[in-house]
Amino acid sequence: MESKTIDFERGWDHVYKGIKQLRRILEGLPEPLFTSGEYVMLYSTVYNMCARNPPHNYSQQLYDKYREVLEEYITSTLSPSLRGKRDEFLLRELVKIWVNHKVMVRWLSRFFNYLDRYFVDYRSLPALNEVGMTCFTDLVYREVQTNIKDAAIVLIGKEREGDRIDCSLLKNVLDIFVAVGMGSMERYEDDFEADMLRDTGAYYSRKASSWIEEDSCPEYMLKCEECLKKERDRVFHYLRSSSEVKLIEKVQHELLVTYIDRLLEKEHSGCRALLRDDKADDLSRMYRLYCKIPRGLDPVADIFKQHVTAEGTALVQAIGAASNAPGVQEHVLLRKIIELHCKYMAYVTDCFQNHNLFCNALKDAFKVFCNNTGTDSSSAELLATFCDDILKKGGSEKLSDEAIEETLENAVKLLAYINDRDLFAEFYRKKLARRLLFDRSANDDHERSVLSKLKQQCGEQFTSKMEGMVTDITLSRENHAAFEDYLRSNSAAHPGIDLTVTILTTGFWPSYKPCNLNLPTEMIKCVEVFKGFYETKTKHKKLTWIYSLGTCNLSGMFDQKTIELVVSTHQAAVLMLFNTSDRLSYSEIMDQLNSTHEDLVRLLHSLSCAKYKILSKQPDTKTISRSDYFEFNSKFTNKLRRIKIPLPPVDEKKKIVEDVDKDRRYAIDAAIVRVMKTRKVLGYQQLVSECVEQLSQTFKPDIKAIKKQIEDLITREFLERDEENPNTFKYLA
Amino acid sequence: MRRSACASKKTGQTNSTNPISCSPSDLFRSASSKASSKEMERIDNLFYFYANRSSGMIDPEGIETLCSDMEVDHTDVRILMLAWKMKAEKQGYFTLEEWRRGLKALRADTVSKLKKALPELEKEVRRPSNFEDFYSYSFCYCLTEEKQKSIDIESICQLLDLVLGSQFRSQVDYFIEYLKIQSDYKVINLDQWMGFFRFCNEISFPDHSNYNPDLAWPLILDNFVEWMQVKQS
């Protein structure tokens, strides 16, 4: 660079020549472009005028001249071309002059570049670009901004009505709005977007109000989906991406939020009807449309819940009204409930994307009708019986393994909706015991699989006892092998009868009434022998014998032929009395056996009044009375060589319910103590709700029962009522 | 409710072995104590008049005699009030200490003075600030056995009538009727007893419009209100 001072006039003259050349180029006149040499000269001139010490430093003057030049260019060349133009023409012209302006600014800035390097910062002045933009804004933009905005919005409106518009033109126009903001989106938002959104809102409001009258719900929803898609395309094609959220919200508001009630409640095509007619696609669409809207899904989930509840309740009532045989009816009921569950679960997963609201709606709906079967048996008992039917031998032999697994899986799922889960556990346990002890279980794998499903659903505590029962059976088999070894090595101890003993761990199994039946000597010997064996294994455990659970194979030496009788131990004890006496009265049997009247009547009935009359009774009536006499019926025969004489079980239902009630009292007691121990001082209502919460996995406690336990705990001096506030309780350590 | 062994009381403390020591408080006391020691003497004498020789306490027989001397029925609530004033621990018995306590407070050292003090005593007991204490006392007073915490229905009915009958006649009558026909509870404990008192004071009767079973009222009262609502409809 040559460093020589330049006179201002001369320097400016040179620069101005370059500017005039630039203008001619911009006008489109045949003017050669700047060579790099020419450019360098211009740059240097500016440099020489600025990189000087005063008084030869003309930075400020040049800076001012820069602005002057631009302003002059705009007012003389650019602005006039806009006047008188409207609508799309205005837009086109604007874009054209904007491009020109940008070129002018770019080149000018190159010439005056040296100012940008030092002077601008030194004086904290706006940079040359900024000056350029400000000039454009002040002299062009401000005048036309409203018209441009309106013109743009009109174009958008046309596109909405289906016309094709020049998207790139719109895009360029909107770029201007953004550029004018100089780094912030304020101009775009305030000068264009705000009104565009308003206009959008008004447009869709009009459309919605007529569509909602004419269209069915599915049709309306389709239109909504399309509109939303189009608006998104609009953003993609020319609007700024920052507009998307606001735009979509506006559209959603006008189309979906405003009319949500009318839409969903449309009589023949609304949500209820869609559910009724299994319109999965439409429901999926409904979900898609409303899931983005805050609280948009609430009414849909509500209608879903009402629908499922109604279906379920109707089902229960229909089956209750039908007059099938009791057992069949209940089986059918459960099957149908499972079907209903599968059906609507599919809706939840497929249409409603497993959304929480719908999962809960389904749950709540099922809870309503699953707990009210309309029969004598509680739903807990029905479900346990249902499982028992599938798991026992002869129950479901026709079904494949997968089908059985699936049914059991669905049955366990239903448990979540039943309040009295602990009652179910107790019924299930009782039936499991019968299956295990009388070898009625069809398939070990299925048994285990159900237990693991129950454990998953209800927690380890729920199934720990049942698992213990299954383990006991396995251990008993091992134990039996050891017993046989023992007998082999102590042949003198052998009782002469094949004996199998199953050892049950008391805590796991349901409680059984102990009995003081007098056994025949042969059996007593068996018991003694086994006791002897057991003592060799452990001295710390006490054996209590439950003969009511045993079975016995007797050889009945009838006149015609010997028949093997498979009976219960108690039945065997009765029959063996007739080995020593030909004829016995009821009271004699009673004395010798030491039974209860209730049990004895049952036993004798099964042997003398039922299908197989092993004993003959005098008088030969259908019921047992205490004055009857019994004899061994030697005339009895049957074409089979081996028959089972069933002994109908005692109805344990009442006892089970009592046991569960008792357990619940303990559970409530423990829950109250647990809560109060932590909280020390707590208000009544909060105490109740925390207890309910704690127990909710197992059962739904009765509020009165909780109150009763609280009072009991006060008497036992675990709690006391607060003196100041009788609704608050204190824990007494 | 503490149940201290009432038989083993310290009787007649021996004086200190030092006859010379004489504190100023002794001197002070001796001046005005002549009158009060005379009173004390009379009170004691009265005690021994009714007391049982061997047990050293006034027993039920003695109380009956006292009552007839005062011309008050021994089942009268005022006798219970007297027991309260004495802070008597065991039902049917007064110890010397309790007797002294009561009669001194009532400023009565003869039977006639004691009789005259009864109306004043009743007024005192019925004052709201005292009545709650009296009410709870009357329950505890009836716990005769060691470790007894509740009272049977029959006795409760009588006690309710005695203690609350005059103040809450209708509530007591209805509640007694309910207690007799219900079978959930065979005994009533202190918490339920106090609950009923609160009930009488707070709940409008017989409409129960402000009764809320969702609060911590004893369950027996929830059931009582339910029973009444069924009865009234």
mmCIF file of N, CA and C in Angstrom, chain A residues 448-553:
data_model
loop_
_atom_site.group_PDB
_atom_site.id
_atom_site.type_symbol
_atom_site.label_atom_id
_atom_site.label_comp_id
_atom_site.label_asym_id
_atom_site.label_seq_id
_atom_site.Cartn_x
_atom_site.Cartn_y
_atom_site.Cartn_z
ATOM 1 N N ARG A 448 -47.062 -74.694 38.025
ATOM 2 C CA ARG A 448 -45.966 -73.795 38.361
ATOM 3 C C ARG A 448 -46.084 -72.483 37.608
ATOM 4 N N SER A 449 -46.532 -72.583 36.355
ATOM 5 C CA SER A 449 -46.628 -71.368 35.548
ATOM 6 C C SER A 449 -47.661 -70.407 36.134
ATOM 7 N N VAL A 450 -48.788 -70.964 36.585
ATOM 8 C CA VAL A 450 -49.802 -70.086 37.194
ATOM 9 C C VAL A 450 -49.221 -69.404 38.421
ATOM 10 N N LEU A 451 -48.513 -70.180 39.232
ATOM 11 C CA LEU A 451 -47.956 -69.579 40.446
ATOM 12 C C LEU A 451 -46.996 -68.452 40.110
ATOM 13 N N SER A 452 -46.189 -68.648 39.076
ATOM 14 C CA SER A 452 -45.243 -67.571 38.772
ATOM 15 C C SER A 452 -45.974 -66.362 38.209
ATOM 16 N N LYS A 453 -47.076 -66.596 37.469
ATOM 17 C CA LYS A 453 -47.847 -65.458 36.975
ATOM 18 C C LYS A 453 -48.476 -64.697 38.142
ATOM 19 N N LEU A 454 -48.980 -65.464 39.107
ATOM 20 C CA LEU A 454 -49.593 -64.823 40.269
ATOM 21 C C LEU A 454 -48.549 -64.029 41.042
ATOM 22 N N LYS A 455 -47.363 -64.612 41.118
ATOM 23 C CA LYS A 455 -46.301 -63.913 41.856
ATOM 24 C C LYS A 455 -45.975 -62.590 41.189
ATOM 25 N N GLN A 456 -45.900 -62.639 39.850
ATOM 26 C CA GLN A 456 -45.604 -61.412 39.104
ATOM 27 C C GLN A 456 -46.662 -60.357 39.318
ATOM 28 N N GLN A 457 -47.904 -60.809 39.323
ATOM 29 C CA GLN A 457 -49.018 -59.875 39.420
ATOM 30 C C GLN A 457 -49.185 -59.323 40.822
ATOM 31 N N CYS A 458 -49.079 -60.208 41.830
ATOM 32 C CA CYS A 458 -49.472 -59.807 43.175
ATOM 33 C C CYS A 458 -48.350 -59.780 44.195
ATOM 34 N N GLY A 459 -47.162 -60.124 43.756
ATOM 35 C CA GLY A 459 -46.074 -60.043 44.721
ATOM 36 C C GLY A 459 -45.733 -61.398 45.312
ATOM 37 N N GLU A 460 -44.540 -61.453 45.890
ATOM 38 C CA GLU A 460 -44.030 -62.727 46.387
ATOM 39 C C GLU A 460 -44.849 -63.266 47.535
ATOM 40 N N GLN A 461 -45.270 -62.355 48.393
ATOM 41 C CA GLN A 461 -46.013 -62.792 49.580
ATOM 42 C C GLN A 461 -47.262 -63.565 49.218
ATOM 43 N N PHE A 462 -47.861 -63.163 48.114
ATOM 44 C CA PHE A 462 -49.126 -63.760 47.711
ATOM 45 C C PHE A 462 -48.980 -65.247 47.469
ATOM 46 N N THR A 463 -47.854 -65.621 46.854
ATOM 47 C CA THR A 463 -47.731 -67.008 46.425
ATOM 48 C C THR A 463 -46.778 -67.827 47.277
ATOM 49 N N SER A 464 -46.193 -67.200 48.312
ATOM 50 C CA SER A 464 -45.144 -67.932 49.036
ATOM 51 C C SER A 464 -45.670 -69.219 49.645
ATOM 52 N N LYS A 465 -46.907 -69.148 50.203
ATOM 53 C CA LYS A 465 -47.448 -70.362 50.817
ATOM 54 C C LYS A 465 -47.711 -71.438 49.772
ATOM 55 N N MET A 466 -48.279 -70.986 48.642
ATOM 56 C CA MET A 466 -48.618 -71.980 47.620
ATOM 57 C C MET A 466 -47.372 -72.658 47.090
ATOM 58 N N GLU A 467 -46.326 -71.854 46.924
ATOM 59 C CA GLU A 467 -45.082 -72.448 46.429
ATOM 60 C C GLU A 467 -44.547 -73.444 47.448
ATOM 61 N N GLY A 468 -44.741 -73.087 48.715
ATOM 62 C CA GLY A 468 -44.322 -74.005 49.772
ATOM 63 C C GLY A 468 -45.046 -75.337 49.660
ATOM 64 N N MET A 469 -46.331 -75.250 49.301
ATOM 65 C CA MET A 469 -47.113 -76.473 49.173
ATOM 66 C C MET A 469 -46.552 -77.358 48.070
ATOM 67 N N VAL A 470 -46.259 -76.736 46.950
ATOM 68 C CA VAL A 470 -45.742 -77.518 45.824
ATOM 69 C C VAL A 470 -44.402 -78.145 46.192
ATOM 70 N N THR A 471 -43.574 -77.360 46.892
ATOM 71 C CA THR A 471 -42.275 -77.893 47.323
ATOM 72 C C THR A 471 -42.459 -79.072 48.266
ATOM 73 N N ASP A 472 -43.442 -78.944 49.170
ATOM 74 C CA ASP A 472 -43.704 -80.024 50.112
ATOM 75 C C ASP A 472 -43.959 -81.333 49.388
ATOM 76 N N ILE A 473 -44.733 -81.266 48.325
ATOM 77 C CA ILE A 473 -45.059 -82.483 47.589
ATOM 78 C C ILE A 473 -43.784 -83.088 46.998
ATOM 79 N N THR A 474 -42.967 -82.245 46.432
ATOM 80 C CA THR A 474 -41.711 -82.738 45.868
ATOM 81 C C THR A 474 -40.856 -83.374 46.956
ATOM 82 N N LEU A 475 -40.738 -82.688 48.085
ATOM 83 C CA LEU A 475 -39.920 -83.218 49.176
ATOM 84 C C LEU A 475 -40.492 -84.522 49.688
ATOM 85 N N SER A 476 -41.823 -84.581 49.720
ATOM 86 C CA SER A 476 -42.454 -85.803 50.223
ATOM 87 C C SER A 476 -42.076 -86.992 49.373
ATOM 88 N N ARG A 477 -41.962 -86.763 48.085
ATOM 89 C CA ARG A 477 -41.584 -87.896 47.217
ATOM 90 C C ARG A 477 -40.200 -88.393 47.574
ATOM 91 N N GLU A 478 -39.303 -87.432 47.804
ATOM 92 C CA GLU A 478 -37.938 -87.829 48.204
ATOM 93 C C GLU A 478 -37.979 -88.542 49.539
ATOM 94 N N ASN A 479 -38.781 -87.971 50.411
ATOM 95 C CA ASN A 479 -38.909 -88.541 51.741
ATOM 96 C C ASN A 479 -39.406 -89.978 51.682
ATOM 97 N N HIS A 480 -40.330 -90.200 50.750
ATOM 98 C CA HIS A 480 -40.907 -91.529 50.628
ATOM 99 C C HIS A 480 -39.842 -92.544 50.224
ATOM 100 N N ALA A 481 -38.960 -92.113 49.344
ATOM 101 C CA ALA A 481 -37.870 -93.014 48.950
ATOM 102 C C ALA A 481 -37.042 -93.392 50.169
ATOM 103 N N ALA A 482 -36.769 -92.392 51.013
ATOM 104 C CA ALA A 482 -35.988 -92.661 52.222
ATOM 105 C C ALA A 482 -36.745 -93.606 53.144
ATOM 106 N N PHE A 483 -38.073 -93.424 53.184
ATOM 107 C CA PHE A 483 -38.899 -94.286 54.055
ATOM 108 C C PHE A 483 -38.831 -95.731 53.580
ATOM 109 N N GLU A 484 -38.870 -95.897 52.275
ATOM 110 C CA GLU A 484 -38.811 -97.255 51.737
ATOM 111 C C GLU A 484 -37.474 -97.907 52.072
ATOM 112 N N ASP A 485 -36.398 -97.116 51.982
ATOM 113 C CA ASP A 485 -35.085 -97.640 52.389
ATOM 114 C C ASP A 485 -35.116 -98.088 53.840
ATOM 115 N N TYR A 486 -35.694 -97.248 54.647
ATOM 116 C CA TYR A 486 -35.787 -97.539 56.083
ATOM 117 C C TYR A 486 -36.493 -98.869 56.321
ATOM 118 N N LEU A 487 -37.604 -99.043 55.582
ATOM 119 C CA LEU A 487 -38.375 -100.268 55.764
ATOM 120 C C LEU A 487 -37.576 -101.489 55.326
ATOM 121 N N ARG A 488 -36.845 -101.310 54.244
ATOM 122 C CA ARG A 488 -36.040 -102.426 53.748
ATOM 123 C C ARG A 488 -35.015 -102.835 54.779
ATOM 124 N N SER A 489 -34.376 -101.865 55.417
ATOM 125 C CA SER A 489 -33.332 -102.207 56.374
ATOM 126 C C SER A 489 -33.898 -102.610 57.731
ATOM 127 N N ASN A 490 -35.187 -102.265 57.996
ATOM 128 C CA ASN A 490 -35.802 -102.706 59.264
ATOM 129 C C ASN A 490 -37.022 -103.551 58.967
ATOM 130 N N SER A 491 -36.816 -104.720 58.426
ATOM 131 C CA SER A 491 -37.959 -105.500 57.945
ATOM 132 C C SER A 491 -38.932 -105.845 59.049
ATOM 133 N N ALA A 492 -38.436 -105.887 60.265
ATOM 134 C CA ALA A 492 -39.349 -106.201 61.369
ATOM 135 C C ALA A 492 -40.348 -105.082 61.576
ATOM 136 N N ALA A 493 -39.930 -103.879 61.244
ATOM 137 C CA ALA A 493 -40.810 -102.745 61.525
ATOM 138 C C ALA A 493 -41.916 -102.610 60.491
ATOM 139 N N HIS A 494 -41.815 -103.342 59.429
ATOM 140 C CA HIS A 494 -42.764 -103.178 58.324
ATOM 141 C C HIS A 494 -44.196 -103.450 58.788
ATOM 142 N N PRO A 495 -45.088 -102.541 58.510
ATOM 143 C CA PRO A 495 -46.452 -102.684 59.007
ATOM 144 C C PRO A 495 -47.268 -103.684 58.221
ATOM 145 N N GLY A 496 -46.731 -104.193 57.142
ATOM 146 C CA GLY A 496 -47.480 -105.172 56.374
ATOM 147 C C GLY A 496 -48.408 -104.547 55.348
ATOM 148 N N ILE A 497 -48.467 -103.258 55.323
ATOM 149 C CA ILE A 497 -49.339 -102.569 54.355
ATOM 150 C C ILE A 497 -48.474 -101.533 53.638
ATOM 151 N N ASP A 498 -48.776 -101.321 52.373
ATOM 152 C CA ASP A 498 -48.058 -100.268 51.658
ATOM 153 C C ASP A 498 -48.524 -98.917 52.167
ATOM 154 N N LEU A 499 -47.559 -98.155 52.589
ATOM 155 C CA LEU A 499 -47.915 -96.881 53.211
ATOM 156 C C LEU A 499 -47.172 -95.744 52.535
ATOM 157 N N THR A 500 -47.881 -94.708 52.177
ATOM 158 C CA THR A 500 -47.225 -93.497 51.675
ATOM 159 C C THR A 500 -47.686 -92.328 52.535
ATOM 160 N N VAL A 501 -46.713 -91.616 53.032
ATOM 161 C CA VAL A 501 -47.050 -90.484 53.895
ATOM 162 C C VAL A 501 -46.592 -89.196 53.217
ATOM 163 N N THR A 502 -47.468 -88.213 53.204
ATOM 164 C CA THR A 502 -47.085 -86.904 52.675
ATOM 165 C C THR A 502 -46.964 -85.945 53.849
ATOM 166 N N ILE A 503 -45.795 -85.329 53.944
ATOM 167 C CA ILE A 503 -45.583 -84.419 55.071
ATOM 168 C C ILE A 503 -45.858 -82.993 54.615
ATOM 169 N N LEU A 504 -46.739 -82.318 55.332
ATOM 170 C CA LEU A 504 -47.103 -80.952 54.984
ATOM 171 C C LEU A 504 -46.551 -79.990 56.021
ATOM 172 N N THR A 505 -45.912 -78.944 55.560
ATOM 173 C CA THR A 505 -45.439 -77.910 56.490
ATOM 174 C C THR A 505 -46.633 -77.056 56.903
ATOM 175 N N THR A 506 -46.861 -76.980 58.195
ATOM 176 C CA THR A 506 -48.098 -76.388 58.694
ATOM 177 C C THR A 506 -48.405 -75.009 58.130
ATOM 178 N N GLY A 507 -47.451 -74.118 58.116
ATOM 179 C CA GLY A 507 -47.740 -72.744 57.705
ATOM 180 C C GLY A 507 -48.229 -72.615 56.277
ATOM 181 N N PHE A 508 -47.797 -73.546 55.390
ATOM 182 C CA PHE A 508 -48.122 -73.376 53.984
ATOM 183 C C PHE A 508 -49.526 -73.822 53.638
ATOM 184 N N TRP A 509 -49.967 -74.896 54.264
ATOM 185 C CA TRP A 509 -51.214 -75.507 53.854
ATOM 186 C C TRP A 509 -52.394 -74.897 54.584
ATOM 187 N N PRO A 510 -53.590 -75.005 53.994
ATOM 188 C CA PRO A 510 -54.766 -74.516 54.704
ATOM 189 C C PRO A 510 -54.896 -75.293 56.022
ATOM 190 N N SER A 511 -55.585 -74.692 56.950
ATOM 191 C CA SER A 511 -55.690 -75.387 58.232
ATOM 192 C C SER A 511 -56.773 -76.446 58.138
ATOM 193 N N TYR A 512 -56.496 -77.579 58.699
ATOM 194 C CA TYR A 512 -57.465 -78.676 58.666
ATOM 195 C C TYR A 512 -57.850 -79.016 60.075
ATOM 196 N N LYS A 513 -59.103 -79.394 60.216
ATOM 197 C CA LYS A 513 -59.578 -79.819 61.539
ATOM 198 C C LYS A 513 -58.821 -81.076 61.956
ATOM 199 N N PRO A 514 -58.216 -81.060 63.104
ATOM 200 C CA PRO A 514 -57.615 -82.323 63.562
ATOM 201 C C PRO A 514 -58.733 -83.275 63.956
ATOM 202 N N CYS A 515 -58.477 -84.551 63.848
ATOM 203 C CA CYS A 515 -59.564 -85.456 64.230
ATOM 204 C C CYS A 515 -59.032 -86.539 65.156
ATOM 205 N N ASN A 516 -59.913 -86.988 65.961
ATOM 206 C CA ASN A 516 -59.499 -87.995 66.939
ATOM 207 C C ASN A 516 -60.111 -89.337 66.621
ATOM 208 N N LEU A 517 -60.098 -89.639 65.351
ATOM 209 C CA LEU A 517 -60.716 -90.884 64.932
ATOM 210 C C LEU A 517 -59.946 -92.074 65.475
ATOM 211 N N ASN A 518 -60.692 -93.100 65.888
ATOM 212 C CA ASN A 518 -60.025 -94.338 66.279
ATOM 213 C C ASN A 518 -59.741 -95.139 65.033
ATOM 214 N N LEU A 519 -58.484 -95.386 64.812
ATOM 215 C CA LEU A 519 -58.127 -96.113 63.603
ATOM 216 C C LEU A 519 -58.091 -97.608 63.872
ATOM 217 N N PRO A 520 -58.285 -98.364 62.833
ATOM 218 C CA PRO A 520 -58.087 -99.810 63.001
ATOM 219 C C PRO A 520 -56.622 -100.097 63.312
ATOM 220 N N THR A 521 -56.376 -101.203 63.969
ATOM 221 C CA THR A 521 -55.028 -101.539 64.448
ATOM 222 C C THR A 521 -54.008 -101.538 63.329
ATOM 223 N N GLU A 522 -54.435 -102.036 62.185
ATOM 224 C CA GLU A 522 -53.491 -102.098 61.078
ATOM 225 C C GLU A 522 -52.933 -100.727 60.762
ATOM 226 N N MET A 523 -53.853 -99.730 60.772
ATOM 227 C CA MET A 523 -53.414 -98.374 60.449
ATOM 228 C C MET A 523 -52.583 -97.786 61.572
ATOM 229 N N ILE A 524 -52.964 -98.128 62.792
ATOM 230 C CA ILE A 524 -52.200 -97.581 63.920
ATOM 231 C C ILE A 524 -50.756 -98.010 63.799
ATOM 232 N N LYS A 525 -50.579 -99.265 63.431
ATOM 233 C CA LYS A 525 -49.218 -99.776 63.292
ATOM 234 C C LYS A 525 -48.452 -98.955 62.262
ATOM 235 N N CYS A 526 -49.140 -98.617 61.137
ATOM 236 C CA CYS A 526 -48.498 -97.817 60.090
ATOM 237 C C CYS A 526 -48.003 -96.503 60.659
ATOM 238 N N VAL A 527 -48.882 -95.902 61.424
ATOM 239 C CA VAL A 527 -48.543 -94.599 61.988
ATOM 240 C C VAL A 527 -47.318 -94.712 62.876
ATOM 241 N N GLU A 528 -47.308 -95.758 63.700
ATOM 242 C CA GLU A 528 -46.191 -95.932 64.618
ATOM 243 C C GLU A 528 -44.884 -96.118 63.859
ATOM 244 N N VAL A 529 -44.954 -96.958 62.840
ATOM 245 C CA VAL A 529 -43.751 -97.244 62.055
ATOM 246 C C VAL A 529 -43.209 -95.959 61.449
ATOM 247 N N PHE A 530 -44.124 -95.197 60.885
ATOM 248 C CA PHE A 530 -43.647 -93.973 60.251
ATOM 249 C C PHE A 530 -43.063 -93.011 61.273
ATOM 250 N N LYS A 531 -43.706 -92.970 62.437
ATOM 251 C CA LYS A 531 -43.179 -92.094 63.491
ATOM 252 C C LYS A 531 -41.750 -92.479 63.814
ATOM 253 N N GLY A 532 -41.548 -93.794 63.925
ATOM 254 C CA GLY A 532 -40.213 -94.289 64.217
ATOM 255 C C GLY A 532 -39.214 -93.815 63.181
ATOM 256 N N PHE A 533 -39.618 -93.954 61.925
ATOM 257 C CA PHE A 533 -38.731 -93.529 60.847
ATOM 258 C C PHE A 533 -38.455 -92.039 60.954
ATOM 259 N N TYR A 534 -39.515 -91.283 61.165
ATOM 260 C CA TYR A 534 -39.372 -89.830 61.145
ATOM 261 C C TYR A 534 -38.463 -89.341 62.248
ATOM 262 N N GLU A 535 -38.505 -90.046 63.376
ATOM 263 C CA GLU A 535 -37.652 -89.616 64.480
ATOM 264 C C GLU A 535 -36.181 -89.801 64.165
ATOM 265 N N THR A 536 -35.905 -90.737 63.252
ATOM 266 C CA THR A 536 -34.499 -90.893 62.883
ATOM 267 C C THR A 536 -34.030 -89.695 62.065
ATOM 268 N N LYS A 537 -34.983 -88.997 61.477
ATOM 269 C CA LYS A 537 -34.602 -87.857 60.636
ATOM 270 C C LYS A 537 -34.530 -86.573 61.451
ATOM 271 N N THR A 538 -35.515 -86.372 62.269
ATOM 272 C CA THR A 538 -35.483 -85.140 63.060
ATOM 273 C C THR A 538 -36.286 -85.327 64.337
ATOM 274 N N LYS A 539 -35.745 -84.802 65.432
ATOM 275 C CA LYS A 539 -36.470 -84.911 66.689
ATOM 276 C C LYS A 539 -37.201 -83.623 67.029
ATOM 277 N N HIS A 540 -37.034 -82.586 66.195
ATOM 278 C CA HIS A 540 -37.560 -81.284 66.607
ATOM 279 C C HIS A 540 -38.915 -80.962 66.058
ATOM 280 N N LYS A 541 -39.429 -81.821 65.215
ATOM 281 C CA LYS A 541 -40.701 -81.480 64.604
ATOM 282 C C LYS A 541 -41.783 -82.415 65.089
ATOM 283 N N LYS A 542 -42.985 -81.843 65.218
ATOM 284 C CA LYS A 542 -44.110 -82.622 65.725
ATOM 285 C C LYS A 542 -45.015 -82.955 64.544
ATOM 286 N N LEU A 543 -45.425 -84.222 64.485
ATOM 287 C CA LEU A 543 -46.317 -84.643 63.415
ATOM 288 C C LEU A 543 -47.749 -84.658 63.909
ATOM 289 N N THR A 544 -48.635 -84.007 63.190
ATOM 290 C CA THR A 544 -50.066 -84.092 63.488
ATOM 291 C C THR A 544 -50.715 -84.760 62.290
ATOM 292 N N TRP A 545 -51.451 -85.833 62.565
ATOM 293 C CA TRP A 545 -51.992 -86.613 61.466
ATOM 294 C C TRP A 545 -53.366 -86.117 61.049
ATOM 295 N N ILE A 546 -53.541 -85.864 59.761
ATOM 296 C CA ILE A 546 -54.831 -85.410 59.238
ATOM 297 C C ILE A 546 -55.381 -86.550 58.383
ATOM 298 N N TYR A 547 -56.131 -87.445 59.006
ATOM 299 C CA TYR A 547 -56.596 -88.618 58.273
ATOM 300 C C TYR A 547 -57.630 -88.259 57.218
ATOM 301 N N SER A 548 -58.288 -87.106 57.404
ATOM 302 C CA SER A 548 -59.346 -86.759 56.443
ATOM 303 C C SER A 548 -58.789 -86.554 55.044
ATOM 304 N N LEU A 549 -57.478 -86.361 54.940
ATOM 305 C CA LEU A 549 -56.910 -86.125 53.625
ATOM 306 C C LEU A 549 -56.361 -87.410 52.992
ATOM 307 N N GLY A 550 -56.460 -88.492 53.707
ATOM 308 C CA GLY A 550 -55.818 -89.700 53.199
ATOM 309 C C GLY A 550 -56.739 -90.534 52.316
ATOM 310 N N THR A 551 -56.131 -91.397 51.535
ATOM 311 C CA THR A 551 -56.908 -92.371 50.765
ATOM 312 C C THR A 551 -56.417 -93.766 51.099
ATOM 313 N N CYS A 552 -57.315 -94.710 50.872
ATOM 314 C CA CYS A 552 -56.991 -96.081 51.258
ATOM 315 C C CYS A 552 -57.529 -97.024 50.192
ATOM 316 N N ASN A 553 -56.730 -98.015 49.857
ATOM 317 C CA ASN A 553 -57.225 -99.027 48.914
ATOM 318 C C ASN A 553 -57.551 -100.288 49.696
#
